[in-house]
Amino acid sequence: MQAGILTTVVLPVSLFIIMFGMGLSLRTPDFTRVFKQPKAAVIGLSAQLIALPIVAFVIAIAFKLPPELAVGLMIISFAPGGATSNMFTNLAKGDVALSISLTAVVSLIAPFTIPLFTLFAMSYFMGSAEAFELPLLKTIIQLLVITVIPVVIGMFVLRKWQKTASKTEPFIKIFSVIFLFLIIAAIVLKNKAQMLGFFVQTGAATLTLNILVLGLGYFLAKFFKLSQPQSVSIGYEVGIQNGTLALIVTGTLIGNNTMMIPAVTYSLLMFVTGFVFGFLLKKIT
């Protein structure tokens, strides 16, 4: 699978812009809100940071994925939610404030958890974490630069120039969704001869992961008697991951194009499952 300039330049720059856009909509209360809704926050964070990777791990083994594809699937589960999960939460009449708060908190944690969890996945599935170099400190710094720093800059702009931020943020939010489609389309076109093979290799596994964790997040929240809007929010936060970030970790930071395949198929499928999940929620409520 060839990627070239897409992974080395386009993806990192675009994710920086997307995270800046996220910062334009964030205020300090979005981070402190988790302390005001501790039950929902703990369930949401636990499901996303613990349950989601466990489900991905079981699926990778159950589907007997080749080592590099298994690691790629795991990296999807390590990524936080993003603008897409917030969008689906809004469309499905979920708790958008909770969705934004969970996305914000996990996005701050992710630069530290992704490298650690990825090293474990590479060590387990590939036999050696050194098979593809992933320097821990360097990776953490790189992720901080392209995820956390733009969020901080965006929050600063919102604080100083609120009108400008309010006008700019919706356009960047739209850009984030359109861009993911475009980058996936570019990768598909570049590798159109192999795309059927990619779906054969990882389509069933990524679809299973997506469906299971959407349901897991929702029904786990229901089990603990959270409100319907909160349950919808947690369902999407656990079930819809930041495909752009997963592509950057696999293609840019690790430099393994094979590991990108699960992120490509997942990013295509999650829009379908996301809309279907929202449709089903409206039917049962």
Tab-separated table of C-alpha atoms in Angstrom:
chain	number	residue	atom	x	y	z
A	1	MET	CA	0.000	0.000	0.000
A	2	GLN	CA	1.546	3.282	-1.137
A	3	ALA	CA	0.970	6.547	0.740
A	4	GLY	CA	3.880	8.971	0.162
A	5	ILE	CA	3.149	12.660	0.636
A	6	LEU	CA	-0.285	11.882	2.092
A	7	THR	CA	1.234	10.463	5.262
A	8	THR	CA	4.325	12.632	5.515
A	9	VAL	CA	2.758	16.059	4.926
A	10	VAL	CA	-0.978	16.158	4.204
A	11	LEU	CA	-2.215	14.080	7.151
A	12	PRO	CA	-0.187	15.798	9.915
A	13	VAL	CA	-0.979	19.311	8.650
A	14	SER	CA	-4.663	18.510	8.244
A	15	LEU	CA	-4.941	16.928	11.692
A	16	PHE	CA	-3.277	20.031	13.165
A	17	ILE	CA	-5.984	22.161	11.509
A	18	ILE	CA	-8.745	19.804	12.680
A	19	MET	CA	-7.508	19.865	16.286
A	20	PHE	CA	-7.189	23.656	16.101
A	21	GLY	CA	-10.838	23.721	15.047
A	22	MET	CA	-11.729	21.564	18.032
A	23	GLY	CA	-9.948	24.049	20.282
A	24	LEU	CA	-12.035	26.884	18.828
A	25	SER	CA	-15.122	25.270	20.392
A	26	LEU	CA	-13.597	24.344	23.760
A	27	ARG	CA	-13.624	26.263	27.018
A	28	THR	CA	-12.252	25.312	30.413
A	29	PRO	CA	-15.712	24.083	31.592
A	30	ASP	CA	-15.591	21.432	28.854
A	31	PHE	CA	-12.735	19.820	30.774
A	32	THR	CA	-14.064	20.430	34.291
A	33	ARG	CA	-17.548	19.180	33.355
A	34	VAL	CA	-16.351	15.607	33.809
A	35	PHE	CA	-16.088	16.315	37.542
A	36	LYS	CA	-19.685	17.558	37.594
A	37	GLN	CA	-20.900	14.415	35.811
A	38	PRO	CA	-18.498	11.892	37.371
A	39	LYS	CA	-20.633	8.814	36.759
A	40	ALA	CA	-21.082	9.459	33.040
A	41	ALA	CA	-17.451	10.530	32.677
A	42	VAL	CA	-16.037	7.462	34.439
A	43	ILE	CA	-18.210	5.093	32.395
A	44	GLY	CA	-17.367	6.857	29.138
A	45	LEU	CA	-13.632	7.071	29.795
A	46	SER	CA	-13.424	3.484	31.080
A	47	ALA	CA	-15.294	2.159	28.057
A	48	GLN	CA	-13.084	4.087	25.647
A	49	LEU	CA	-9.693	3.606	27.287
A	50	ILE	CA	-10.112	0.050	28.612
A	51	ALA	CA	-13.085	-1.824	27.136
A	52	LEU	CA	-12.551	-0.678	23.531
A	53	PRO	CA	-8.923	-1.909	23.267
A	54	ILE	CA	-9.899	-5.197	24.924
A	55	VAL	CA	-12.648	-5.761	22.342
A	56	ALA	CA	-10.216	-4.923	19.519
A	57	PHE	CA	-7.654	-7.327	20.985
A	58	VAL	CA	-10.192	-10.170	21.115
A	59	ILE	CA	-11.358	-9.452	17.543
A	60	ALA	CA	-7.790	-9.374	16.202
A	61	ILE	CA	-7.191	-12.824	17.700
A	62	ALA	CA	-10.612	-14.228	16.759
A	63	PHE	CA	-10.198	-13.192	13.109
A	64	LYS	CA	-6.583	-14.412	13.084
A	65	LEU	CA	-5.383	-11.188	11.505
A	66	PRO	CA	-1.780	-11.079	10.264
A	67	PRO	CA	0.471	-9.293	12.810
A	68	GLU	CA	0.675	-5.901	11.095
A	69	LEU	CA	-3.068	-5.783	10.445
A	70	ALA	CA	-3.753	-6.787	14.053
A	71	VAL	CA	-1.600	-3.891	15.268
A	72	GLY	CA	-3.403	-1.560	12.860
A	73	LEU	CA	-6.761	-2.647	14.293
A	74	MET	CA	-5.490	-2.087	17.826
A	75	ILE	CA	-4.292	1.429	16.965
A	76	ILE	CA	-7.822	2.341	15.858
A	77	SER	CA	-9.025	1.377	19.332
A	78	PHE	CA	-6.371	3.560	20.968
A	79	ALA	CA	-7.442	6.701	19.083
A	80	PRO	CA	-9.868	9.122	20.752
A	81	GLY	CA	-13.167	10.212	19.297
A	82	GLY	CA	-13.224	13.432	17.325
A	83	ALA	CA	-15.389	15.822	15.370
A	84	THR	CA	-17.176	12.873	13.737
A	85	SER	CA	-18.335	11.378	17.050
A	86	ASN	CA	-19.525	14.827	18.160
A	87	MET	CA	-21.397	15.226	14.848
A	88	PHE	CA	-23.174	11.872	15.174
A	89	THR	CA	-24.047	12.606	18.816
A	90	ASN	CA	-25.663	15.859	17.748
A	91	LEU	CA	-27.611	14.211	14.899
A	92	ALA	CA	-28.873	11.458	17.232
A	93	LYS	CA	-29.918	13.983	19.909
A	94	GLY	CA	-27.314	12.807	22.387
A	95	ASP	CA	-25.611	14.810	25.130
A	96	VAL	CA	-23.326	16.929	22.951
A	97	ALA	CA	-21.692	18.631	25.946
A	98	LEU	CA	-20.710	15.238	27.377
A	99	SER	CA	-19.466	14.094	23.970
A	100	ILE	CA	-17.271	17.171	23.604
A	101	SER	CA	-15.932	16.782	27.144
A	102	LEU	CA	-15.038	13.116	26.638
A	103	THR	CA	-13.395	13.897	23.296
A	104	ALA	CA	-11.417	16.739	24.875
A	105	VAL	CA	-10.191	14.711	27.854
A	106	VAL	CA	-9.264	11.605	25.855
A	107	SER	CA	-7.527	13.777	23.245
A	108	LEU	CA	-5.272	15.123	26.015
A	109	ILE	CA	-4.561	11.616	27.318
A	110	ALA	CA	-4.061	9.973	23.907
A	111	PRO	CA	-0.538	11.314	23.153
A	112	PHE	CA	0.667	9.373	26.192
A	113	THR	CA	-1.494	6.240	25.953
A	114	ILE	CA	-1.230	5.620	22.190
A	115	PRO	CA	2.582	5.099	22.118
A	116	LEU	CA	2.530	2.872	25.214
A	117	PHE	CA	-0.395	0.747	24.038
A	118	THR	CA	1.018	0.552	20.507
A	119	LEU	CA	4.366	-0.734	21.770
A	120	PHE	CA	2.510	-3.446	23.683
A	121	ALA	CA	0.458	-4.385	20.596
A	122	MET	CA	3.564	-4.509	18.394
A	123	SER	CA	5.387	-6.610	20.959
A	124	TYR	CA	2.486	-9.057	21.320
A	125	PHE	CA	1.457	-9.480	17.691
A	126	MET	CA	4.775	-8.951	15.920
A	127	GLY	CA	7.062	-10.614	18.445
A	128	SER	CA	9.193	-7.522	18.913
A	129	ALA	CA	8.371	-3.875	19.457
A	130	GLU	CA	11.552	-3.126	17.513
A	131	ALA	CA	10.198	-4.613	14.273
A	132	PHE	CA	9.212	-1.071	13.336
A	133	GLU	CA	10.801	1.726	15.273
A	134	LEU	CA	8.501	3.691	17.583
A	135	PRO	CA	10.648	5.820	19.938
A	136	LEU	CA	8.424	6.424	22.958
A	137	LEU	CA	9.422	9.968	23.937
A	138	LYS	CA	9.702	11.185	20.336
A	139	THR	CA	6.266	9.770	19.503
A	140	ILE	CA	4.680	11.390	22.561
A	141	ILE	CA	6.180	14.754	21.577
A	142	GLN	CA	5.026	14.380	17.963
A	143	LEU	CA	1.479	13.555	19.050
A	144	LEU	CA	1.452	16.477	21.481
A	145	VAL	CA	2.550	18.808	18.679
A	146	ILE	CA	-0.151	17.729	16.221
A	147	THR	CA	-3.014	17.173	18.690
A	148	VAL	CA	-2.724	18.993	22.024
A	149	ILE	CA	-0.862	22.159	20.979
A	150	PRO	CA	-3.369	23.091	18.238
A	151	VAL	CA	-6.217	22.560	20.720
A	152	VAL	CA	-4.524	24.942	23.172
A	153	ILE	CA	-3.961	27.493	20.389
A	154	GLY	CA	-7.614	27.194	19.355
A	155	MET	CA	-8.790	27.741	22.936
A	156	PHE	CA	-6.537	30.805	23.182
A	157	VAL	CA	-8.006	32.230	19.958
A	158	LEU	CA	-11.536	31.610	21.288
A	159	ARG	CA	-10.674	33.422	24.504
A	160	LYS	CA	-9.122	36.435	22.753
A	161	TRP	CA	-11.154	36.680	19.535
A	162	GLN	CA	-14.488	35.011	20.214
A	163	LYS	CA	-16.315	36.310	17.125
A	164	THR	CA	-13.556	35.176	14.785
A	165	ALA	CA	-13.425	31.771	16.480
A	166	SER	CA	-17.206	31.352	16.292
A	167	LYS	CA	-17.202	32.088	12.557
A	168	THR	CA	-14.214	29.861	11.795
A	169	GLU	CA	-15.023	26.781	13.890
A	170	PRO	CA	-18.053	25.538	11.866
A	171	PHE	CA	-16.041	25.610	8.634
A	172	ILE	CA	-13.196	23.607	10.173
A	173	LYS	CA	-15.688	21.105	11.589
A	174	ILE	CA	-17.127	20.578	8.106
A	175	PHE	CA	-13.595	20.403	6.715
A	176	SER	CA	-12.657	17.646	9.170
A	177	VAL	CA	-15.402	15.347	7.878
A	178	ILE	CA	-14.900	16.222	4.206
A	179	PHE	CA	-11.147	15.878	4.538
A	180	LEU	CA	-11.385	12.369	5.979
A	181	PHE	CA	-13.517	11.366	2.984
A	182	LEU	CA	-11.016	12.962	0.603
A	183	ILE	CA	-7.940	11.400	2.189
A	184	ILE	CA	-9.600	7.975	2.198
A	185	ALA	CA	-10.667	8.514	-1.422
A	186	ALA	CA	-7.094	9.447	-2.345
A	187	ILE	CA	-5.731	6.325	-0.674
A	188	VAL	CA	-8.417	4.181	-2.332
A	189	LEU	CA	-7.678	5.615	-5.789
A	190	LYS	CA	-3.952	5.208	-5.277
A	191	ASN	CA	-4.467	1.573	-4.309
A	192	LYS	CA	-7.652	0.741	-6.254
A	193	ALA	CA	-6.236	-2.508	-7.602
A	194	GLN	CA	-5.707	-3.802	-4.052
A	195	MET	CA	-8.783	-2.322	-2.321
A	196	LEU	CA	-10.899	-5.457	-2.677
A	197	GLY	CA	-8.084	-7.395	-1.063
A	198	PHE	CA	-7.885	-4.843	1.751
A	199	PHE	CA	-11.584	-5.278	2.509
A	200	VAL	CA	-11.246	-9.054	2.361
A	201	GLN	CA	-8.347	-8.831	4.823
A	202	THR	CA	-9.807	-6.405	7.351
A	203	GLY	CA	-13.372	-5.461	6.400
A	204	ALA	CA	-15.097	-8.057	8.581
A	205	ALA	CA	-12.846	-7.341	11.564
A	206	THR	CA	-13.224	-3.554	11.411
A	207	LEU	CA	-16.988	-3.790	10.838
A	208	THR	CA	-17.326	-6.174	13.794
A	209	LEU	CA	-15.271	-3.842	15.982
A	210	ASN	CA	-17.340	-0.831	14.973
A	211	ILE	CA	-20.706	-2.499	15.570
A	212	LEU	CA	-19.727	-4.143	18.860
A	213	VAL	CA	-18.281	-1.040	20.482
A	214	LEU	CA	-21.156	1.204	19.377
A	215	GLY	CA	-23.495	-1.192	21.162
A	216	LEU	CA	-21.102	-1.706	24.065
A	217	GLY	CA	-20.861	1.995	24.865
A	218	TYR	CA	-24.604	2.537	24.612
A	219	PHE	CA	-25.762	-0.491	26.590
A	220	LEU	CA	-23.036	-0.103	29.219
A	221	ALA	CA	-24.317	3.414	29.871
A	222	LYS	CA	-27.884	2.099	29.995
A	223	PHE	CA	-26.842	-0.651	32.423
A	224	PHE	CA	-25.567	1.998	34.822
A	225	LYS	CA	-28.833	3.925	34.405
A	226	LEU	CA	-27.513	6.949	32.583
A	227	SER	CA	-29.989	9.086	30.656
A	228	GLN	CA	-30.799	8.365	27.015
A	229	PRO	CA	-28.830	11.400	25.729
A	230	GLN	CA	-25.819	10.395	27.847
A	231	SER	CA	-26.042	6.799	26.615
A	232	VAL	CA	-26.161	7.959	22.991
A	233	SER	CA	-23.131	10.167	23.588
A	234	ILE	CA	-21.075	7.381	25.154
A	235	GLY	CA	-22.131	4.959	22.416
A	236	TYR	CA	-20.725	7.253	19.744
A	237	GLU	CA	-17.625	8.225	21.727
A	238	VAL	CA	-16.691	4.560	22.125
A	239	GLY	CA	-17.849	3.515	18.661
A	240	ILE	CA	-16.552	6.300	16.400
A	241	GLN	CA	-12.797	6.833	16.529
A	242	ASN	CA	-10.460	9.429	15.033
A	243	GLY	CA	-9.536	7.687	11.786
A	244	THR	CA	-7.220	10.523	10.757
A	245	LEU	CA	-5.121	10.094	13.891
A	246	ALA	CA	-4.984	6.314	13.403
A	247	LEU	CA	-3.704	6.886	9.857
A	248	ILE	CA	-1.021	9.254	11.148
A	249	VAL	CA	0.185	6.833	13.832
A	250	THR	CA	0.391	3.916	11.398
A	251	GLY	CA	1.523	5.689	8.244
A	252	THR	CA	3.479	8.698	9.485
A	253	LEU	CA	4.915	7.825	12.904
A	254	ILE	CA	5.463	4.081	12.451
A	255	GLY	CA	5.837	4.248	8.675
A	256	ASN	CA	4.097	0.938	8.034
A	257	ASN	CA	1.604	1.228	5.200
A	258	THR	CA	0.145	-2.228	5.840
A	259	MET	CA	-0.928	-1.101	9.311
A	260	MET	CA	-2.914	1.689	7.655
A	261	ILE	CA	-5.293	-0.766	5.982
A	262	PRO	CA	-7.591	-1.311	9.020
A	263	ALA	CA	-7.821	2.465	9.540
A	264	VAL	CA	-8.816	2.942	5.889
A	265	THR	CA	-11.552	0.298	5.950
A	266	TYR	CA	-12.738	1.403	9.401
A	267	SER	CA	-12.969	5.051	8.354
A	268	LEU	CA	-15.115	4.105	5.362
A	269	LEU	CA	-17.413	1.811	7.324
A	270	MET	CA	-17.890	3.979	10.428
A	271	PHE	CA	-19.995	6.534	8.561
A	272	VAL	CA	-22.405	3.811	7.465
A	273	THR	CA	-22.637	2.184	10.891
A	274	GLY	CA	-22.826	5.583	12.579
A	275	PHE	CA	-25.897	6.591	10.575
A	276	VAL	CA	-27.509	3.141	10.950
A	277	PHE	CA	-26.911	3.243	14.715
A	278	GLY	CA	-28.586	6.658	14.910
A	279	PHE	CA	-31.537	5.377	12.852
A	280	LEU	CA	-31.978	2.382	15.167
A	281	LEU	CA	-31.797	4.600	18.248
A	282	LYS	CA	-34.696	6.674	16.935
A	283	LYS	CA	-36.692	3.478	16.360
A	284	ILE	CA	-36.250	2.162	19.910
A	285	THR	CA	-36.755	5.444	21.763
